[in-house]
Amino acid sequence: MHKPVEITVYGAEQICASCVHSPSSKDTYEWLQAALKRKYPNQPFSINYVDIFQPPEDKKKKEYARKIIEEDLVYPVITIEDHWVAEGNPHLKKICSEMEKYGYRSQ
């Protein structure tokens, strides 16, 4: 593994209209953070939450937030190293598969 990957969870306080019975974006962020820490202990990564209606000044994050809103995508949207990995209710297996491309190994 070269450097810790950056995982970003894009979402909003309000649950997506298409995801009425799914967890909130913030709940998904917290669940994903805990699950990945258990799956990849002692393998550092950063995970951040971005509110799509109040994104940070980072140009790339603002652009992703704008795209999610304009294209009416199902959120949360999860990226790893700015690569779109999941939309809506994410599957841990798909996220882990992407992390393993960066050298992470399940323990």
Short mmCIF file of C-alpha atoms in Angstrom, two decimals:
data_model
loop_
_atom_site.label_atom_id
_atom_site.label_comp_id
_atom_site.label_asym_id
_atom_site.label_seq_id
_atom_site.Cartn_x
_atom_site.Cartn_y
_atom_site.Cartn_z
CA MET A 1 0.00 0.00 0.00
CA HIS A 2 1.47 3.35 -1.03
CA LYS A 3 -0.61 5.95 0.78
CA PRO A 4 -3.87 5.98 2.71
CA VAL A 5 -6.83 6.28 0.35
CA GLU A 6 -9.41 9.01 0.71
CA ILE A 7 -13.01 7.83 0.92
CA THR A 8 -15.74 10.44 0.63
CA VAL A 9 -19.40 9.97 1.43
CA TYR A 10 -21.59 12.60 -0.24
CA GLY A 11 -25.07 13.07 1.16
CA ALA A 12 -27.56 15.32 2.89
CA GLU A 13 -29.45 15.64 6.15
CA GLN A 14 -32.70 14.87 4.36
CA ILE A 15 -33.04 11.26 3.21
CA CYS A 16 -33.09 10.87 -0.56
CA ALA A 17 -36.64 10.56 -1.91
CA SER A 18 -35.71 7.28 -3.61
CA CYS A 19 -34.27 5.90 -0.36
CA VAL A 20 -37.16 6.30 2.08
CA HIS A 21 -36.46 3.06 3.98
CA SER A 22 -32.66 3.30 3.81
CA PRO A 23 -30.33 4.73 6.45
CA SER A 24 -29.45 8.42 6.25
CA SER A 25 -26.27 9.53 4.51
CA LYS A 26 -24.70 10.37 7.88
CA ASP A 27 -25.66 6.94 9.27
CA THR A 28 -24.13 5.32 6.18
CA TYR A 29 -20.94 7.32 6.70
CA GLU A 30 -20.67 6.20 10.34
CA TRP A 31 -21.48 2.57 9.48
CA LEU A 32 -18.94 2.52 6.64
CA GLN A 33 -16.22 4.07 8.80
CA ALA A 34 -16.71 1.46 11.54
CA ALA A 35 -16.96 -1.46 9.10
CA LEU A 36 -13.79 -0.50 7.23
CA LYS A 37 -11.82 0.03 10.46
CA ARG A 38 -12.78 -3.51 11.54
CA LYS A 39 -12.04 -5.01 8.13
CA TYR A 40 -8.71 -3.21 7.62
CA PRO A 41 -7.21 -2.71 11.11
CA ASN A 42 -3.84 -0.97 11.21
CA GLN A 43 -4.28 0.01 7.54
CA PRO A 44 -4.85 3.77 7.51
CA PHE A 45 -7.39 5.51 5.30
CA SER A 46 -9.31 8.75 5.59
CA ILE A 47 -13.08 8.91 5.35
CA ASN A 48 -14.96 12.18 5.06
CA TYR A 49 -18.57 13.24 4.90
CA VAL A 50 -19.63 16.01 2.51
CA ASP A 51 -23.04 17.63 2.74
CA ILE A 52 -24.04 18.13 -0.90
CA PHE A 53 -25.94 21.32 -0.04
CA GLN A 54 -22.99 22.80 1.89
CA PRO A 55 -19.84 21.36 0.30
CA PRO A 56 -16.36 22.50 1.34
CA GLU A 57 -14.31 24.88 -0.81
CA ASP A 58 -12.47 21.95 -2.44
CA LYS A 59 -13.14 22.30 -6.20
CA LYS A 60 -13.53 18.57 -6.88
CA LYS A 61 -15.88 18.02 -3.93
CA LYS A 62 -18.01 21.01 -4.95
CA GLU A 63 -18.25 19.62 -8.48
CA TYR A 64 -19.34 16.17 -7.25
CA ALA A 65 -21.94 17.76 -4.94
CA ARG A 66 -23.29 19.87 -7.81
CA LYS A 67 -23.48 16.83 -10.09
CA ILE A 68 -25.38 14.79 -7.47
CA ILE A 69 -27.96 17.56 -7.12
CA GLU A 70 -28.27 18.45 -10.82
CA GLU A 71 -28.47 14.86 -12.04
CA ASP A 72 -30.81 13.90 -9.19
CA LEU A 73 -28.56 10.99 -8.20
CA VAL A 74 -29.49 8.69 -5.33
CA TYR A 75 -27.38 9.56 -2.31
CA PRO A 76 -25.25 8.84 -0.49
CA VAL A 77 -22.64 8.65 -3.22
CA ILE A 78 -19.32 7.11 -2.18
CA THR A 79 -16.01 7.80 -3.86
CA ILE A 80 -12.57 6.33 -3.27
CA GLU A 81 -9.76 8.52 -4.53
CA ASP A 82 -12.37 10.49 -6.52
CA HIS A 83 -13.57 7.31 -8.27
CA TRP A 84 -17.34 6.76 -7.96
CA VAL A 85 -17.86 3.44 -6.19
CA ALA A 86 -21.44 3.37 -4.91
CA GLU A 87 -24.71 5.26 -5.05
CA GLY A 88 -27.69 4.85 -2.74
CA ASN A 89 -27.57 2.03 -0.21
CA PRO A 90 -23.94 0.82 -0.68
CA HIS A 91 -22.71 -2.75 -0.60
CA LEU A 92 -19.64 -3.25 1.58
CA LYS A 93 -18.31 -5.95 -0.75
CA LYS A 94 -18.08 -3.50 -3.67
CA ILE A 95 -16.35 -0.86 -1.55
CA CYS A 96 -13.87 -3.41 -0.17
CA SER A 97 -13.15 -4.68 -3.67
CA GLU A 98 -12.20 -1.15 -4.69
CA MET A 99 -10.01 -0.67 -1.60
CA GLU A 100 -8.16 -3.90 -2.34
CA LYS A 101 -7.13 -2.40 -5.69
CA TYR A 102 -5.10 0.04 -3.58
CA GLY A 103 -3.37 -2.70 -1.60
CA TYR A 104 -5.70 -3.07 1.39
CA ARG A 105 -6.00 -6.60 2.75
CA SER A 106 -8.75 -7.95 4.98
CA GLN A 107 -7.58 -9.16 8.39
#
